[in-house]
PDB file of C-alpha atoms in Angstrom:
ATOM      1  CA  MET A   1      88.537 134.848  99.381  1.00 91.00           C
ATOM      2  CA  LYS A   2      91.605 133.678  97.459  1.00 95.00           C
ATOM      3  CA  ILE A   3      93.122 136.329  95.210  1.00 96.00           C
ATOM      4  CA  ASP A   4      96.033 135.798  92.831  1.00 97.00           C
ATOM      5  CA  CYS A   5      98.036 138.854  91.849  1.00 98.00           C
ATOM      6  CA  THR A   6     101.593 140.039  91.335  1.00 98.00           C
ATOM      7  CA  ILE A   7     103.116 142.525  93.761  1.00 97.00           C
ATOM      8  CA  ASP A   8     106.550 143.962  93.006  1.00 97.00           C
ATOM      9  CA  GLY A   9     107.222 141.148  90.562  1.00 96.00           C
ATOM     10  CA  LYS A  10     106.258 138.336  92.946  1.00 96.00           C
ATOM     11  CA  ALA A  11     103.288 136.122  92.066  1.00 98.00           C
ATOM     12  CA  LEU A  12     101.125 135.830  95.184  1.00 97.00           C
ATOM     13  CA  SER A  13      98.036 133.923  96.194  1.00 96.00           C
ATOM     14  CA  LEU A  14      96.363 135.750  99.077  1.00 96.00           C
ATOM     15  CA  SER A  15      93.542 134.547 101.309  1.00 96.00           C
ATOM     16  CA  ILE A  16      91.895 137.787 102.366  1.00 95.00           C
ATOM     17  CA  ASN A  17      88.573 139.567 102.776  1.00 95.00           C
ATOM     18  CA  SER A  18      87.434 140.693  99.322  1.00 94.00           C
ATOM     19  CA  ASN A  19      86.749 144.252 100.528  1.00 94.00           C
ATOM     20  CA  LYS A  20      90.047 144.782 102.375  1.00 95.00           C
ATOM     21  CA  PRO A  21      91.784 147.857 100.921  1.00 94.00           C
ATOM     22  CA  LEU A  22      94.984 147.285  98.993  1.00 95.00           C
ATOM     23  CA  SER A  23      96.807 149.687 101.331  1.00 93.00           C
ATOM     24  CA  LEU A  24      96.069 147.387 104.287  1.00 92.00           C
ATOM     25  CA  ILE A  25      96.963 144.286 102.289  1.00 95.00           C
ATOM     26  CA  LEU A  26     100.352 145.821 101.523  1.00 94.00           C
ATOM     27  CA  GLU A  27     100.903 146.913 105.112  1.00 91.00           C
ATOM     28  CA  GLU A  28      99.523 143.922 107.014  1.00 92.00           C
ATOM     29  CA  ASP A  29      99.826 140.943 104.679  1.00 92.00           C
ATOM     30  CA  ILE A  30     102.884 141.863 102.597  1.00 92.00           C
ATOM     31  CA  GLN A  31     104.743 143.988 105.202  1.00 89.00           C
ATOM     32  CA  ASN A  32     105.503 146.604 102.559  1.00 88.00           C
ATOM     33  CA  THR A  33     106.975 149.728 104.133  1.00 82.00           C
ATOM     34  CA  SER A  34     106.678 152.136 101.206  1.00 82.00           C
ATOM     35  CA  ILE A  35     103.010 153.009 101.800  1.00 77.00           C
ATOM     36  CA  SER A  36     102.641 156.001 104.085  1.00 65.00           C
ATOM     37  CA  SER A  37     101.068 155.168 107.421  1.00 63.00           C
ATOM     38  CA  HIS A  38      99.630 158.706 107.385  1.00 66.00           C
ATOM     39  CA  CYS A  39      97.037 157.810 104.737  1.00 68.00           C
ATOM     40  CA  SER A  40      94.422 155.872 106.736  1.00 64.00           C
ATOM     41  CA  GLY A  41      91.965 155.990 103.819  1.00 68.00           C
ATOM     42  CA  ARG A  42      91.638 159.780 103.745  1.00 71.00           C
ATOM     43  CA  MET A  43      92.243 160.096  99.982  1.00 79.00           C
ATOM     44  CA  CYS A  44      95.306 162.249 100.670  1.00 88.00           C
ATOM     45  CA  GLY A  45      97.343 160.583  97.940  1.00 91.00           C
ATOM     46  CA  LEU A  46     100.073 159.234 100.209  1.00 92.00           C
ATOM     47  CA  CYS A  47      99.351 155.591  99.331  1.00 93.00           C
ATOM     48  CA  VAL A  48      99.815 155.608  95.551  1.00 96.00           C
ATOM     49  CA  VAL A  49     100.844 152.391  93.820  1.00 97.00           C
ATOM     50  CA  LEU A  50     100.994 151.427  90.155  1.00 98.00           C
ATOM     51  CA  MET A  51      98.296 148.944  89.193  1.00 98.00           C
ATOM     52  CA  ASP A  52      98.937 147.619  85.694  1.00 98.00           C
ATOM     53  CA  GLY A  53     101.079 150.727  85.184  1.00 97.00           C
ATOM     54  CA  LYS A  54      98.469 153.290  86.270  1.00 98.00           C
ATOM     55  CA  ALA A  55      98.761 155.324  89.467  1.00 98.00           C
ATOM     56  CA  VAL A  56      95.941 154.531  91.912  1.00 97.00           C
ATOM     57  CA  LEU A  57      95.189 155.313  95.550  1.00 95.00           C
ATOM     58  CA  SER A  58      95.658 151.950  97.242  1.00 95.00           C
ATOM     59  CA  CYS A  59      93.310 152.914 100.097  1.00 92.00           C
ATOM     60  CA  LEU A  60      90.441 153.002  97.562  1.00 93.00           C
ATOM     61  CA  VAL A  61      91.170 149.688  95.827  1.00 96.00           C
ATOM     62  CA  PRO A  62      89.331 146.716  97.367  1.00 97.00           C
ATOM     63  CA  ALA A  63      91.057 143.342  97.280  1.00 97.00           C
ATOM     64  CA  PHE A  64      88.688 141.875  94.688  1.00 97.00           C
ATOM     65  CA  GLU A  65      89.898 144.482  92.158  1.00 98.00           C
ATOM     66  CA  ILE A  66      93.527 143.302  92.335  1.00 98.00           C
ATOM     67  CA  ARG A  67      92.745 139.788  91.070  1.00 97.00           C
ATOM     68  CA  GLY A  68      95.095 139.121  88.157  1.00 98.00           C
ATOM     69  CA  LYS A  69      96.647 142.576  88.377  1.00 98.00           C
ATOM     70  CA  SER A  70     100.280 143.629  88.597  1.00 98.00           C
ATOM     71  CA  ILE A  71     100.916 145.975  91.526  1.00 98.00           C
ATOM     72  CA  ILE A  72     104.139 147.939  91.849  1.00 98.00           C
ATOM     73  CA  THR A  73     104.846 149.742  95.099  1.00 97.00           C
ATOM     74  CA  PHE A  74     107.552 152.337  95.550  1.00 97.00           C
ATOM     75  CA  GLU A  75     109.606 149.653  97.295  1.00 95.00           C
ATOM     76  CA  GLY A  76     109.662 147.609  94.086  1.00 96.00           C
ATOM     77  CA  TYR A  77     109.836 150.593  91.739  1.00 98.00           C
ATOM     78  CA  ALA A  78     112.825 152.249  93.447  1.00 96.00           C
ATOM     79  CA  LYS A  79     115.079 149.432  92.199  1.00 91.00           C
ATOM     80  CA  THR A  80     114.364 150.128  88.520  1.00 96.00           C
ATOM     81  CA  ARG A  81     116.197 152.159  85.892  1.00 95.00           C
ATOM     82  CA  ASN A  82     113.060 154.235  85.368  1.00 97.00           C
ATOM     83  CA  ALA A  83     113.241 155.422  88.978  1.00 98.00           C
ATOM     84  CA  LYS A  84     116.711 156.781  88.309  1.00 97.00           C
ATOM     85  CA  ASP A  85     115.358 158.887  85.430  1.00 97.00           C
ATOM     86  CA  ILE A  86     112.937 160.633  87.755  1.00 98.00           C
ATOM     87  CA  GLU A  87     115.604 161.058  90.434  1.00 98.00           C
ATOM     88  CA  LYS A  88     117.818 162.747  87.806  1.00 98.00           C
ATOM     89  CA  ALA A  89     114.917 165.038  86.893  1.00 98.00           C
ATOM     90  CA  TYR A  90     114.561 166.084  90.538  1.00 98.00           C
ATOM     91  CA  ASP A  91     118.277 166.866  90.638  1.00 98.00           C
ATOM     92  CA  LEU A  92     118.275 168.643  87.269  1.00 98.00           C
ATOM     93  CA  THR A  93     115.352 170.912  88.178  1.00 98.00           C
ATOM     94  CA  HIS A  94     116.549 171.420  91.778  1.00 98.00           C
ATOM     95  CA  MET A  95     113.029 170.548  92.920  1.00 98.00           C
ATOM     96  CA  ARG A  96     112.168 167.592  95.095  1.00 97.00           C
ATOM     97  CA  PRO A  97     108.974 166.452  96.788  1.00 97.00           C
ATOM     98  CA  CYS A  98     108.904 166.394 100.568  1.00 96.00           C
ATOM     99  CA  SER A  99     109.617 163.109 102.333  1.00 94.00           C
ATOM    100  CA  SER A 100     105.886 162.572 102.998  1.00 91.00           C
ATOM    101  CA  CYS A 101     104.837 162.527  99.355  1.00 94.00           C
ATOM    102  CA  TYR A 102     108.078 161.556  97.595  1.00 96.00           C
ATOM    103  CA  ASN A 103     107.048 157.925  96.990  1.00 95.00           C
ATOM    104  CA  SER A 104     103.560 158.749  95.728  1.00 96.00           C
ATOM    105  CA  ARG A 105     104.610 161.704  93.593  1.00 97.00           C
ATOM    106  CA  THR A 106     107.370 159.641  91.974  1.00 98.00           C
ATOM    107  CA  LEU A 107     104.940 156.830  91.103  1.00 98.00           C
ATOM    108  CA  ILE A 108     102.450 159.311  89.635  1.00 98.00           C
ATOM    109  CA  ILE A 109     105.233 160.761  87.475  1.00 98.00           C
ATOM    110  CA  GLU A 110     106.129 157.237  86.326  1.00 98.00           C
ATOM    111  CA  SER A 111     102.497 156.587  85.429  1.00 98.00           C
ATOM    112  CA  LEU A 112     102.442 159.792  83.380  1.00 98.00           C
ATOM    113  CA  LEU A 113     105.704 158.978  81.590  1.00 98.00           C
ATOM    114  CA  SER A 114     104.810 155.373  80.796  1.00 96.00           C
ATOM    115  CA  SER A 115     101.464 156.521  79.369  1.00 96.00           C
ATOM    116  CA  ASN A 116     103.068 159.379  77.385  1.00 94.00           C
ATOM    117  CA  LEU A 117     100.856 161.875  79.224  1.00 93.00           C
ATOM    118  CA  THR A 118     103.183 164.848  79.475  1.00 90.00           C
ATOM    119  CA  SER A 119     100.955 167.796  78.604  1.00 95.00           C
ATOM    120  CA  LYS A 120     100.442 170.381  81.328  1.00 96.00           C
ATOM    121  CA  GLU A 121      96.753 169.443  81.572  1.00 97.00           C
ATOM    122  CA  ASP A 122      97.475 165.713  81.933  1.00 96.00           C
ATOM    123  CA  ILE A 123     100.110 166.338  84.592  1.00 97.00           C
ATOM    124  CA  ILE A 124      97.866 168.616  86.649  1.00 96.00           C
ATOM    125  CA  ARG A 125      94.897 166.226  86.369  1.00 96.00           C
ATOM    126  CA  GLU A 126      96.919 163.230  87.570  1.00 96.00           C
ATOM    127  CA  MET A 127      98.696 165.148  90.327  1.00 96.00           C
ATOM    128  CA  GLU A 128      95.357 166.206  91.801  1.00 95.00           C
ATOM    129  CA  MET A 129      95.144 162.787  93.466  1.00 94.00           C
ATOM    130  CA  LEU A 130      97.978 163.900  95.745  1.00 94.00           C
ATOM    131  CA  LYS A 131      96.990 166.575  98.243  1.00 92.00           C
ATOM    132  CA  CYS A 132     100.500 167.509  99.448  1.00 94.00           C
ATOM    133  CA  PRO A 133     101.251 171.203  98.771  1.00 95.00           C
ATOM    134  CA  CYS A 134     105.063 170.876  98.827  1.00 96.00           C
ATOM    135  CA  LEU A 135     105.423 171.628  95.094  1.00 97.00           C
ATOM    136  CA  GLU A 136     103.513 173.971  92.826  1.00 96.00           C
ATOM    137  CA  TYR A 137     101.990 172.574  89.640  1.00 95.00           C
ATOM    138  CA  LYS A 138     104.362 174.602  87.451  1.00 97.00           C
ATOM    139  CA  ASP A 139     107.298 172.940  89.234  1.00 97.00           C
ATOM    140  CA  ILE A 140     105.795 169.473  88.805  1.00 97.00           C
ATOM    141  CA  VAL A 141     105.322 170.140  85.086  1.00 97.00           C
ATOM    142  CA  LYS A 142     109.035 171.028  84.828  1.00 98.00           C
ATOM    143  CA  ILE A 143     110.019 167.833  86.656  1.00 98.00           C
ATOM    144  CA  VAL A 144     107.850 165.628  84.426  1.00 98.00           C
ATOM    145  CA  GLN A 145     109.132 167.307  81.279  1.00 97.00           C
ATOM    146  CA  ALA A 146     112.746 166.886  82.451  1.00 98.00           C
ATOM    147  CA  ALA A 147     112.150 163.220  83.284  1.00 98.00           C
ATOM    148  CA  SER A 148     110.514 162.694  79.893  1.00 97.00           C
ATOM    149  CA  GLU A 149     113.536 164.168  78.127  1.00 97.00           C
ATOM    150  CA  ILE A 150     115.966 162.076  80.219  1.00 97.00           C
ATOM    151  CA  ARG A 151     114.017 158.932  79.396  1.00 96.00           C
ATOM    152  CA  ARG A 152     113.773 159.827  75.707  1.00 95.00           C
ATOM    153  CA  LYS A 153     117.558 160.297  75.514  1.00 94.00           C
ATOM    154  CA  ARG A 154     118.197 157.042  77.358  1.00 91.00           C
ATOM    155  CA  HIS A 155     115.952 155.121  74.963  1.00 86.00           C
ATOM    156  CA  ALA A 156     117.560 156.828  71.958  1.00 89.00           C
ATOM    157  CA  ARG A 157     121.022 155.699  73.111  1.00 82.00           C
ATOM    158  CA  ARG A 158     119.849 152.084  73.253  1.00 77.00           C
ATOM    159  CA  THR A 159     118.598 152.060  69.657  1.00 70.00           C
TER     160      THR A 159
END
């Protein structure tokens, strides 16, 4: 099946099996290194990508669902100004995800911020897709709130 999509800003036309998981497409067809090889479709949360701005588990997204979509992996996201806001929030709060979940947790935080979902309930609900216990929910809430404030100030300076 031929599927047209955008991955990390690059328009692609892929000839792939329609049921192939996005995580394998990224690993095998795109050679993207930001998806954790530990995932293997176990719904652990280590393969999060942004699909049209929303955090999703790439191991659960079949190829046919990415038709016409914009996919951002951590590899593409890390180069953006928004990534720096979240990095500053980690530094400001003195809390940082472990190396296993850093990429996924950062993309989930971006999804929350870009959707203006910064209530404690929203943060906890979205973070439940990631099974890594390296941070407590109260710490994640602090990080998201700090990142939201950093981003708000940055946008205010531009206007």
